[in-house]
C-alpha positions as MATLAB code, in Angstrom:
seq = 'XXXXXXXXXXXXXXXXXXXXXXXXXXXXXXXXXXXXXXXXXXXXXXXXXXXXXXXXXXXXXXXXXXXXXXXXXXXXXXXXXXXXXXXXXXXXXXXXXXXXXXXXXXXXXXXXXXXXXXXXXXXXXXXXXXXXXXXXXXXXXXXXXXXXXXXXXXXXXXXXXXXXXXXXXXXXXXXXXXXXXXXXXXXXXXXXXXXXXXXXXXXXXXXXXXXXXXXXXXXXXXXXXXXXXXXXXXXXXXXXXXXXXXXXXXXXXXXXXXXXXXXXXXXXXXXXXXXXXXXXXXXXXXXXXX';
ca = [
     -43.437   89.339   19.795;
     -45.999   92.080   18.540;
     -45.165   95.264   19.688;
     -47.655   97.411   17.871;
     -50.693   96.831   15.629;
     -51.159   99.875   13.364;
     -54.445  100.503   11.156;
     -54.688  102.603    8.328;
     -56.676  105.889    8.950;
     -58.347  107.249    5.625;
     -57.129  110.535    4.272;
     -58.241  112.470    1.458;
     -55.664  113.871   -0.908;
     -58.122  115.404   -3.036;
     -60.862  114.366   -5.415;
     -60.872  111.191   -6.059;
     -57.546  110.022   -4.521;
     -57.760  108.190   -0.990;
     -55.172  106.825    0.864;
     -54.958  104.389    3.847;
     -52.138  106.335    6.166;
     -50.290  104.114    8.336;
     -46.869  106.186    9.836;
     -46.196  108.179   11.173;
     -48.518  107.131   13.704;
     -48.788  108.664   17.314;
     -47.608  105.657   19.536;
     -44.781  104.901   16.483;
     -43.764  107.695   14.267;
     -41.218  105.703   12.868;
     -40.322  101.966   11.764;
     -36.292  102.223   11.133;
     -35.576  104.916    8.962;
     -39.313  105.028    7.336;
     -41.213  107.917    8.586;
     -44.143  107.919    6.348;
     -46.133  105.169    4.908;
     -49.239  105.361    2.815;
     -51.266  102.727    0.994;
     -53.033  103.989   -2.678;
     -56.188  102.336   -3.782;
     -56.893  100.033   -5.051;
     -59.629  101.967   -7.116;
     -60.514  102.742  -10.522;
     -59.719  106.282  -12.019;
     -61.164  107.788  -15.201;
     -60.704  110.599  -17.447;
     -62.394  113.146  -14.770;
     -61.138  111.491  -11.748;
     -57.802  111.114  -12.590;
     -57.251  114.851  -12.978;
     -58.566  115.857   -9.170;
     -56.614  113.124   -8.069;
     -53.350  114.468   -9.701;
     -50.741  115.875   -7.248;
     -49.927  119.447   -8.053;
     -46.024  120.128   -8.291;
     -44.770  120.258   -4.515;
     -41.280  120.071   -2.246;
     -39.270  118.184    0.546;
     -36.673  118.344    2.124;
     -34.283  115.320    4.488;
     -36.115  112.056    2.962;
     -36.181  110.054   -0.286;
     -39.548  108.667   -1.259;
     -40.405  105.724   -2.388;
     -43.224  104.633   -4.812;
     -44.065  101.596   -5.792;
     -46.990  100.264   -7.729;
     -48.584   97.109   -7.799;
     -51.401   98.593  -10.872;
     -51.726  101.362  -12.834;
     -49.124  104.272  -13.810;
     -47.775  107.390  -12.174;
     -45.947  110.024  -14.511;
     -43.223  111.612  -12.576;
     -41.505  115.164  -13.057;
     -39.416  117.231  -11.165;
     -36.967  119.722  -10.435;
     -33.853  118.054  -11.234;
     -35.367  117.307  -15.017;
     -36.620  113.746  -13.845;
     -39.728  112.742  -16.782;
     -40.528  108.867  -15.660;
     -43.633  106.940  -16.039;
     -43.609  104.491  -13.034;
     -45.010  101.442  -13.544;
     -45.740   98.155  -11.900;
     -42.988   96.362   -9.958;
     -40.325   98.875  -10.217;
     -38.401  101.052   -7.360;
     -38.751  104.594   -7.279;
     -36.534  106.315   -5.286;
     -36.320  110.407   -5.139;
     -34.195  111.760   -2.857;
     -34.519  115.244   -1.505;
     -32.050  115.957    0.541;
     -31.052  119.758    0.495;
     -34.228  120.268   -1.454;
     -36.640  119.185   -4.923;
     -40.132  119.521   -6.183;
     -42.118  117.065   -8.302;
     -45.366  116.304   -9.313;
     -47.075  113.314   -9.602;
     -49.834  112.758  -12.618;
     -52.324  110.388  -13.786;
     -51.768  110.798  -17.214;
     -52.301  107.356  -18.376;
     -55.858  106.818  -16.785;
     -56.500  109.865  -17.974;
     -56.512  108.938  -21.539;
     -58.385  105.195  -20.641;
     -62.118  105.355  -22.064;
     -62.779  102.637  -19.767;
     -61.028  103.786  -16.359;
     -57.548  102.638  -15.135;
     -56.801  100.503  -12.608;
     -54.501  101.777   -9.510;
     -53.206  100.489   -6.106;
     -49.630  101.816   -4.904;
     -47.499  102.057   -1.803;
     -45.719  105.301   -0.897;
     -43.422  105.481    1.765;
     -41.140  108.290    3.547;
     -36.985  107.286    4.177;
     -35.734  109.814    6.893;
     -32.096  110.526    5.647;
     -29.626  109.785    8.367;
     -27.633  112.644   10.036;
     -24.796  114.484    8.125;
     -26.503  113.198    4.406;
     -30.105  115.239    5.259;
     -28.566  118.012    3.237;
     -26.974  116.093   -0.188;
     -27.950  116.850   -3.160;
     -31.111  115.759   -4.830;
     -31.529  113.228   -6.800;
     -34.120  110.532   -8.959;
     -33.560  106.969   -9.833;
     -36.138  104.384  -12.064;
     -34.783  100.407  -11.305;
     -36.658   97.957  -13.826;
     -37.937   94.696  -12.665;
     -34.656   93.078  -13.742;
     -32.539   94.963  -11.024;
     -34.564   93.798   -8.002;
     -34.150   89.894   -7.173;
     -36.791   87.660   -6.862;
     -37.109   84.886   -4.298;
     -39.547   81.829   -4.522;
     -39.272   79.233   -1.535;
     -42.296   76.793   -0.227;
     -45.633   79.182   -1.344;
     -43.531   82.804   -0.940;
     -42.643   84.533   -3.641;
     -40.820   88.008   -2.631;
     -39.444   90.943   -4.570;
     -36.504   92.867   -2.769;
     -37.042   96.380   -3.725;
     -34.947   97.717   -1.215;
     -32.197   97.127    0.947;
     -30.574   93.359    1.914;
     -33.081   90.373    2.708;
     -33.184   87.017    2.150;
     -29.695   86.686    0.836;
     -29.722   88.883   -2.058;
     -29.850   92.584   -2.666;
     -30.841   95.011   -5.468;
     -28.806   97.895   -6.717;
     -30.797  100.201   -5.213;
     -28.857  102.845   -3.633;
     -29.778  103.406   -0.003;
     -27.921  105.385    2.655;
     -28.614  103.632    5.664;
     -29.384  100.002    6.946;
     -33.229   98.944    5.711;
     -35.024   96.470    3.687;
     -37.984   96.687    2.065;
     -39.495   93.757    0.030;
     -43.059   92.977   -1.817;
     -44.088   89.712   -1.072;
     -47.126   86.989   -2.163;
     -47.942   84.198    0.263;
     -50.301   81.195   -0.854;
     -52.182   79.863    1.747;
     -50.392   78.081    4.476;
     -46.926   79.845    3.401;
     -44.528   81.419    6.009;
     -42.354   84.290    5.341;
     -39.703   84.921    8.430;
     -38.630   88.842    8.591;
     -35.010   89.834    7.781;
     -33.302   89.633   11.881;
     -30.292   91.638   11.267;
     -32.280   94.840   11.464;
     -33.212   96.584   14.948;
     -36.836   97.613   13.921;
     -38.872   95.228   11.558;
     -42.514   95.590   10.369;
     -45.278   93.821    8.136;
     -47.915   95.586    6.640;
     -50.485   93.686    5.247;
     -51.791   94.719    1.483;
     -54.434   92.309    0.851;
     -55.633   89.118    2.472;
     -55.365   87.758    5.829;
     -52.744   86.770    7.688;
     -51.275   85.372   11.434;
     -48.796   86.278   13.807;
     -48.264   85.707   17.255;
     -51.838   83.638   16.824;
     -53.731   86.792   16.405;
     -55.336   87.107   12.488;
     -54.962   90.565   11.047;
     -56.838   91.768    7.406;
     -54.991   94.149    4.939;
     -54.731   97.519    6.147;
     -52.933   96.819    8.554;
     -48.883   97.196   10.006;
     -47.951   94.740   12.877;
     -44.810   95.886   14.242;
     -42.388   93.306   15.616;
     -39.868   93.404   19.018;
     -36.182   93.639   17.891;
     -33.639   90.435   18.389;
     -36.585   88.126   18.264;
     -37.863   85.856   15.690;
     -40.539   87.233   13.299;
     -42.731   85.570   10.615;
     -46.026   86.421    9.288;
     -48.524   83.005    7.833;
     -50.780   83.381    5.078;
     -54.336   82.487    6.061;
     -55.379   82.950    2.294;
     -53.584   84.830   -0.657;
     -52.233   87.355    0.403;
     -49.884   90.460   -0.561;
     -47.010   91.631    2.281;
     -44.794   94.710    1.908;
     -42.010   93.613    4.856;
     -40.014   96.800    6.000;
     -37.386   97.866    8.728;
     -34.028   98.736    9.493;
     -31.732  100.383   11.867;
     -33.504  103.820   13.714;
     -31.837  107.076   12.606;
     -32.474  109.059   15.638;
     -35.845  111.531   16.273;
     -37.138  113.446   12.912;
     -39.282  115.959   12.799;
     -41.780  116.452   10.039;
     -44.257  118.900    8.994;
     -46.443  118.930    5.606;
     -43.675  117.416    2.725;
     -40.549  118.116    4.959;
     -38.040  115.937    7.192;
     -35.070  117.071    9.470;
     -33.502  116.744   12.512;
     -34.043  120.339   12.658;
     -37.593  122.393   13.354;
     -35.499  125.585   12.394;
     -34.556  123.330    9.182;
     -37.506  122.864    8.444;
     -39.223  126.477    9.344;
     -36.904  127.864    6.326;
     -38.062  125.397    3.854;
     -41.680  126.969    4.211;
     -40.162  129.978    4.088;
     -38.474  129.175    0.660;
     -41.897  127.398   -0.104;
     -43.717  130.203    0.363;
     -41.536  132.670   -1.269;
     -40.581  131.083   -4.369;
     -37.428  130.055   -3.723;
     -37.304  126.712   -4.101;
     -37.445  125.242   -8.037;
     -40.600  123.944   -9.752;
     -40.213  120.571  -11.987;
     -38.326  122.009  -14.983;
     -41.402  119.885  -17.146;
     -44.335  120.870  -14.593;
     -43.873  124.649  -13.760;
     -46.881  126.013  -14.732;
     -48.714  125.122  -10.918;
     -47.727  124.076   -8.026;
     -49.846  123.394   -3.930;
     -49.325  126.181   -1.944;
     -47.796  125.636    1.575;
     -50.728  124.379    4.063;
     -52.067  127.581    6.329;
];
Protein backbone atom coordinates (compact mmCIF):
# COMPACT_ATOMS: atom_id res chain seq x y z
CA UNK A 1 0.00 0.00 0.00
CA UNK A 2 0.98 3.72 -0.93
CA UNK A 3 1.41 5.70 1.91
CA UNK A 4 2.69 8.90 0.42
CA UNK A 5 3.20 10.31 -3.09
CA UNK A 6 5.98 12.94 -2.98
CA UNK A 7 6.77 15.45 -6.00
CA UNK A 8 9.79 17.19 -6.54
CA UNK A 9 9.58 21.00 -5.81
CA UNK A 10 12.21 23.05 -7.95
CA UNK A 11 14.96 24.83 -6.11
CA UNK A 12 17.58 26.98 -7.30
CA UNK A 13 21.09 26.42 -6.07
CA UNK A 14 22.45 29.12 -8.02
CA UNK A 15 23.04 29.99 -11.65
CA UNK A 16 22.51 27.51 -13.66
CA UNK A 17 22.12 24.54 -11.25
CA UNK A 18 18.41 23.31 -10.51
CA UNK A 19 17.39 20.65 -8.53
CA UNK A 20 14.11 18.67 -8.11
CA UNK A 21 13.91 18.46 -3.99
CA UNK A 22 12.05 15.61 -2.79
CA UNK A 23 12.83 15.11 1.38
CA UNK A 24 12.63 16.26 3.58
CA UNK A 25 9.19 16.94 2.79
CA UNK A 26 6.53 18.37 5.31
CA UNK A 27 4.08 15.33 5.67
CA UNK A 28 7.56 12.91 5.58
CA UNK A 29 10.80 14.42 6.57
CA UNK A 30 12.33 11.25 6.50
CA UNK A 31 12.36 7.75 4.55
CA UNK A 32 14.59 5.42 7.06
CA UNK A 33 17.64 7.03 7.83
CA UNK A 34 17.57 9.43 4.53
CA UNK A 35 16.73 12.89 5.44
CA UNK A 36 17.47 14.69 2.31
CA UNK A 37 16.98 13.77 -1.23
CA UNK A 38 17.59 15.83 -4.30
CA UNK A 39 17.45 15.01 -8.00
CA UNK A 40 20.31 17.04 -10.44
CA UNK A 41 19.43 17.71 -14.00
CA UNK A 42 19.46 16.33 -16.35
CA UNK A 43 20.78 19.52 -18.24
CA UNK A 44 23.60 20.62 -20.21
CA UNK A 45 26.39 22.86 -18.59
CA UNK A 46 29.04 24.88 -20.42
CA UNK A 47 32.09 26.74 -19.80
CA UNK A 48 29.99 29.83 -18.20
CA UNK A 49 27.36 27.81 -16.65
CA UNK A 50 29.27 25.41 -15.05
CA UNK A 51 31.09 27.97 -12.92
CA UNK A 52 27.66 29.65 -11.28
CA UNK A 53 26.57 26.31 -10.84
CA UNK A 54 29.72 25.29 -8.79
CA UNK A 55 29.14 24.79 -5.02
CA UNK A 56 31.36 27.05 -3.01
CA UNK A 57 33.34 25.14 -0.16
CA UNK A 58 30.66 24.52 2.72
CA UNK A 59 30.05 22.22 6.15
CA UNK A 60 27.83 19.54 7.96
CA UNK A 61 27.57 18.07 10.61
CA UNK A 62 25.49 14.25 11.85
CA UNK A 63 24.95 12.83 8.10
CA UNK A 64 27.02 11.26 5.31
CA UNK A 65 26.04 12.27 1.81
CA UNK A 66 25.67 10.49 -0.91
CA UNK A 67 26.24 11.36 -4.64
CA UNK A 68 25.72 9.51 -7.31
CA UNK A 69 25.76 10.27 -10.99
CA UNK A 70 24.12 8.80 -13.76
CA UNK A 71 26.12 11.67 -16.47
CA UNK A 72 28.60 14.00 -16.25
CA UNK A 73 31.45 14.62 -13.48
CA UNK A 74 31.65 16.24 -10.08
CA UNK A 75 35.26 17.10 -8.68
CA UNK A 76 35.23 16.67 -5.01
CA UNK A 77 37.52 18.35 -2.23
CA UNK A 78 37.44 18.69 1.24
CA UNK A 79 38.63 19.11 4.58
CA UNK A 80 39.99 15.85 5.37
CA UNK A 81 42.36 16.15 1.99
CA UNK A 82 39.66 14.18 -0.12
CA UNK A 83 40.59 15.29 -4.26
CA UNK A 84 38.00 12.79 -6.26
CA UNK A 85 36.44 13.22 -9.55
CA UNK A 86 33.06 11.35 -9.26
CA UNK A 87 31.90 9.84 -12.07
CA UNK A 88 29.10 7.77 -13.44
CA UNK A 89 27.93 4.68 -11.52
CA UNK A 90 30.06 4.97 -8.55
CA UNK A 91 29.12 5.51 -4.62
CA UNK A 92 30.11 8.49 -2.94
CA UNK A 93 29.88 8.48 0.49
CA UNK A 94 31.22 11.54 2.87
CA UNK A 95 30.58 11.30 6.20
CA UNK A 96 30.48 14.24 8.52
CA UNK A 97 29.96 13.28 11.62
CA UNK A 98 31.68 15.62 14.27
CA UNK A 99 32.25 17.97 11.39
CA UNK A 100 33.88 18.58 7.39
CA UNK A 101 33.68 21.01 4.57
CA UNK A 102 33.87 20.30 0.84
CA UNK A 103 33.18 21.72 -2.27
CA UNK A 104 31.74 20.46 -5.14
CA UNK A 105 33.02 21.70 -8.86
CA UNK A 106 32.23 21.39 -12.39
CA UNK A 107 35.51 21.31 -13.59
CA UNK A 108 35.12 18.94 -16.37
CA UNK A 109 32.17 20.77 -18.20
CA UNK A 110 33.96 23.53 -17.65
CA UNK A 111 36.68 22.75 -20.01
CA UNK A 112 33.91 21.02 -22.77
CA UNK A 113 33.69 23.46 -25.93
CA UNK A 114 30.55 21.80 -26.61
CA UNK A 115 28.72 21.65 -23.05
CA UNK A 116 28.68 18.60 -20.68
CA UNK A 117 26.10 16.51 -19.99
CA UNK A 118 24.80 16.12 -16.15
CA UNK A 119 21.98 14.36 -14.19
CA UNK A 120 22.82 13.18 -10.46
CA UNK A 121 21.11 12.08 -7.29
CA UNK A 122 22.14 13.51 -3.91
CA UNK A 123 20.84 12.26 -0.89
CA UNK A 124 21.18 13.05 3.05
CA UNK A 125 21.96 9.68 5.64
CA UNK A 126 21.00 10.91 9.23
CA UNK A 127 23.74 9.17 11.39
CA UNK A 128 22.16 7.09 14.08
CA UNK A 129 22.49 8.10 17.79
CA UNK A 130 25.87 7.72 19.67
CA UNK A 131 27.93 7.73 15.90
CA UNK A 132 26.46 11.59 15.01
CA UNK A 133 29.74 12.75 16.45
CA UNK A 134 32.64 10.20 14.72
CA UNK A 135 35.04 11.35 12.91
CA UNK A 136 34.84 12.45 9.34
CA UNK A 137 35.50 10.71 6.70
CA UNK A 138 35.40 10.19 2.42
CA UNK A 139 35.16 7.05 0.46
CA UNK A 140 35.16 6.61 -3.80
CA UNK A 141 33.71 2.67 -4.59
CA UNK A 142 34.29 1.89 -8.46
CA UNK A 143 31.68 0.17 -10.43
CA UNK A 144 33.36 -3.16 -9.64
CA UNK A 145 32.52 -2.97 -5.81
CA UNK A 146 28.74 -2.56 -6.21
CA UNK A 147 26.88 -5.85 -7.55
CA UNK A 148 24.81 -5.93 -10.34
CA UNK A 149 21.56 -7.85 -10.68
CA UNK A 150 19.74 -8.71 -14.04
CA UNK A 151 16.43 -10.85 -13.67
CA UNK A 152 13.28 -10.84 -16.30
CA UNK A 153 13.72 -6.91 -17.86
CA UNK A 154 15.43 -5.39 -14.33
CA UNK A 155 18.68 -4.65 -14.23
CA UNK A 156 19.72 -3.06 -10.65
CA UNK A 157 22.91 -1.67 -9.19
CA UNK A 158 23.19 -1.98 -5.27
CA UNK A 159 24.98 1.08 -4.27
CA UNK A 160 24.13 0.85 -0.85
CA UNK A 161 23.18 -1.29 1.81
CA UNK A 162 21.73 -5.23 1.41
CA UNK A 163 19.04 -5.97 -1.43
CA UNK A 164 18.34 -8.53 -3.56
CA UNK A 165 20.74 -11.00 -2.08
CA UNK A 166 23.94 -9.32 -2.45
CA UNK A 167 25.66 -6.37 -0.90
CA UNK A 168 28.47 -3.90 -1.75
CA UNK A 169 31.32 -2.95 0.49
CA UNK A 170 30.03 0.12 1.15
CA UNK A 171 30.35 0.99 4.67
CA UNK A 172 27.08 2.07 6.24
CA UNK A 173 26.22 2.50 9.92
CA UNK A 174 22.78 1.61 10.10
CA UNK A 175 20.15 -0.71 8.34
CA UNK A 176 19.32 0.85 4.56
CA UNK A 177 19.50 0.01 0.99
CA UNK A 178 19.78 2.01 -1.72
CA UNK A 179 19.92 0.63 -5.34
CA UNK A 180 19.81 2.23 -9.11
CA UNK A 181 17.66 0.34 -11.13
CA UNK A 182 16.46 0.10 -15.17
CA UNK A 183 13.13 -1.52 -15.92
CA UNK A 184 12.12 -2.40 -19.67
CA UNK A 185 8.71 -2.22 -20.28
CA UNK A 186 6.49 -4.68 -18.59
CA UNK A 187 9.38 -5.50 -15.90
CA UNK A 188 8.64 -5.73 -12.10
CA UNK A 189 11.05 -4.86 -9.48
CA UNK A 190 9.68 -5.98 -5.76
CA UNK A 191 11.30 -3.59 -2.89
CA UNK A 192 13.76 -5.10 -0.36
CA UNK A 193 10.88 -6.25 2.82
CA UNK A 194 13.28 -6.59 5.58
CA UNK A 195 13.40 -2.84 6.03
CA UNK A 196 10.65 -0.84 8.15
CA UNK A 197 10.43 2.21 5.72
CA UNK A 198 10.83 1.59 1.87
CA UNK A 199 10.52 4.13 -1.00
CA UNK A 200 10.73 4.45 -4.96
CA UNK A 201 11.55 7.45 -6.57
CA UNK A 202 11.07 7.55 -10.03
CA UNK A 203 14.11 9.11 -12.32
CA UNK A 204 12.79 8.88 -15.69
CA UNK A 205 9.85 7.17 -17.34
CA UNK A 206 6.63 6.00 -16.12
CA UNK A 207 5.75 3.62 -13.91
CA UNK A 208 2.67 1.67 -11.71
CA UNK A 209 1.94 0.87 -8.33
CA UNK A 210 -0.98 0.15 -6.48
CA UNK A 211 -2.74 0.77 -10.19
CA UNK A 212 -2.07 4.40 -10.01
CA UNK A 213 0.74 5.59 -12.97
CA UNK A 214 3.29 8.02 -11.65
CA UNK A 215 6.06 10.07 -14.17
CA UNK A 216 9.70 10.73 -12.96
CA UNK A 217 9.91 13.21 -10.38
CA UNK A 218 8.34 11.58 -8.29
CA UNK A 219 8.84 9.37 -4.62
CA UNK A 220 5.93 6.92 -3.79
CA UNK A 221 6.40 5.87 -0.37
CA UNK A 222 5.32 2.36 0.61
CA UNK A 223 3.46 0.92 4.13
CA UNK A 224 5.96 -1.23 6.14
CA UNK A 225 5.47 -5.31 6.41
CA UNK A 226 3.62 -5.26 3.16
CA UNK A 227 4.54 -6.28 -0.24
CA UNK A 228 5.98 -3.57 -2.56
CA UNK A 229 6.83 -3.54 -6.30
CA UNK A 230 6.94 -0.83 -8.76
CA UNK A 231 6.03 -1.96 -12.99
CA UNK A 232 7.61 -0.30 -15.75
CA UNK A 233 5.06 1.25 -18.09
CA UNK A 234 8.01 2.20 -20.51
CA UNK A 235 11.88 2.49 -19.85
CA UNK A 236 12.37 3.63 -17.06
CA UNK A 237 15.18 4.56 -14.36
CA UNK A 238 14.29 3.72 -10.33
CA UNK A 239 16.53 4.73 -7.41
CA UNK A 240 14.75 2.18 -4.59
CA UNK A 241 15.65 3.43 -0.97
CA UNK A 242 14.73 2.67 2.78
CA UNK A 243 15.71 1.25 5.89
CA UNK A 244 15.15 1.14 9.53
CA UNK A 245 14.04 4.96 11.12
CA UNK A 246 16.75 6.44 13.38
CA UNK A 247 14.58 8.43 15.58
CA UNK A 248 13.53 12.48 14.95
CA UNK A 249 16.53 14.73 13.34
CA UNK A 250 16.63 18.03 13.17
CA UNK A 251 18.15 19.93 10.31
CA UNK A 252 18.89 23.37 9.40
CA UNK A 253 20.92 24.70 6.18
CA UNK A 254 23.96 21.74 5.74
CA UNK A 255 23.54 20.37 9.37
CA UNK A 256 21.89 17.13 11.07
CA UNK A 257 21.52 16.20 14.84
CA UNK A 258 19.43 15.01 17.31
CA UNK A 259 20.31 18.16 18.92
CA UNK A 260 19.00 21.99 17.98
CA UNK A 261 21.73 23.15 20.57
CA UNK A 262 24.08 20.75 18.34
CA UNK A 263 23.38 22.22 15.73
CA UNK A 264 23.15 26.13 16.95
CA UNK A 265 27.12 25.70 17.66
CA UNK A 266 27.93 24.46 14.30
CA UNK A 267 26.72 27.96 12.89
CA UNK A 268 28.45 29.35 15.43
CA UNK A 269 31.77 27.61 14.34
CA UNK A 270 30.46 28.36 10.71
CA UNK A 271 30.29 31.69 11.22
CA UNK A 272 33.38 32.22 13.13
CA UNK A 273 35.87 30.33 11.31
CA UNK A 274 36.22 27.57 13.22
CA UNK A 275 35.46 24.88 11.35
CA UNK A 276 38.27 23.75 8.42
CA UNK A 277 38.04 24.69 4.73
CA UNK A 278 38.95 21.78 2.04
CA UNK A 279 42.75 21.66 2.50
CA UNK A 280 42.65 21.90 -1.81
CA UNK A 281 39.64 24.55 -1.92
CA UNK A 282 40.39 27.22 0.81
CA UNK A 283 40.48 30.15 -0.99
CA UNK A 284 36.20 30.67 -0.70
CA UNK A 285 33.77 29.28 0.92
CA UNK A 286 29.21 30.15 1.28
CA UNK A 287 28.66 32.03 4.13
CA UNK A 288 26.09 30.71 6.71
CA UNK A 289 22.37 31.61 5.38
CA UNK A 290 20.99 34.98 7.35
Amino acid sequence: MLEDVIEQRRRSLGGAMEVGRVLPYAKRRMVGPFIFFDHMGPLTLNRESARDADVRPHPHIGLSTVTYLLEGEIMHRDSVGSEQAIRPGEMNWMTAGSGISHSERFEKARLSGDGARMHGLQSWVALPDGQEEIAPSFVNYGLDELPVVEEDGVWSRVIAGEAFGVKPAVVIHSPLFYTHCVLQPGAVVQLPANYAERAAYVVSGSVEAEHQAFDAGRMLVFAAKQPAAVKALTPSVVMLLGGDPIGERFIDWNFVSSSKQRIEQAKADWRAGRMKLPDLDHDEFIPLPA
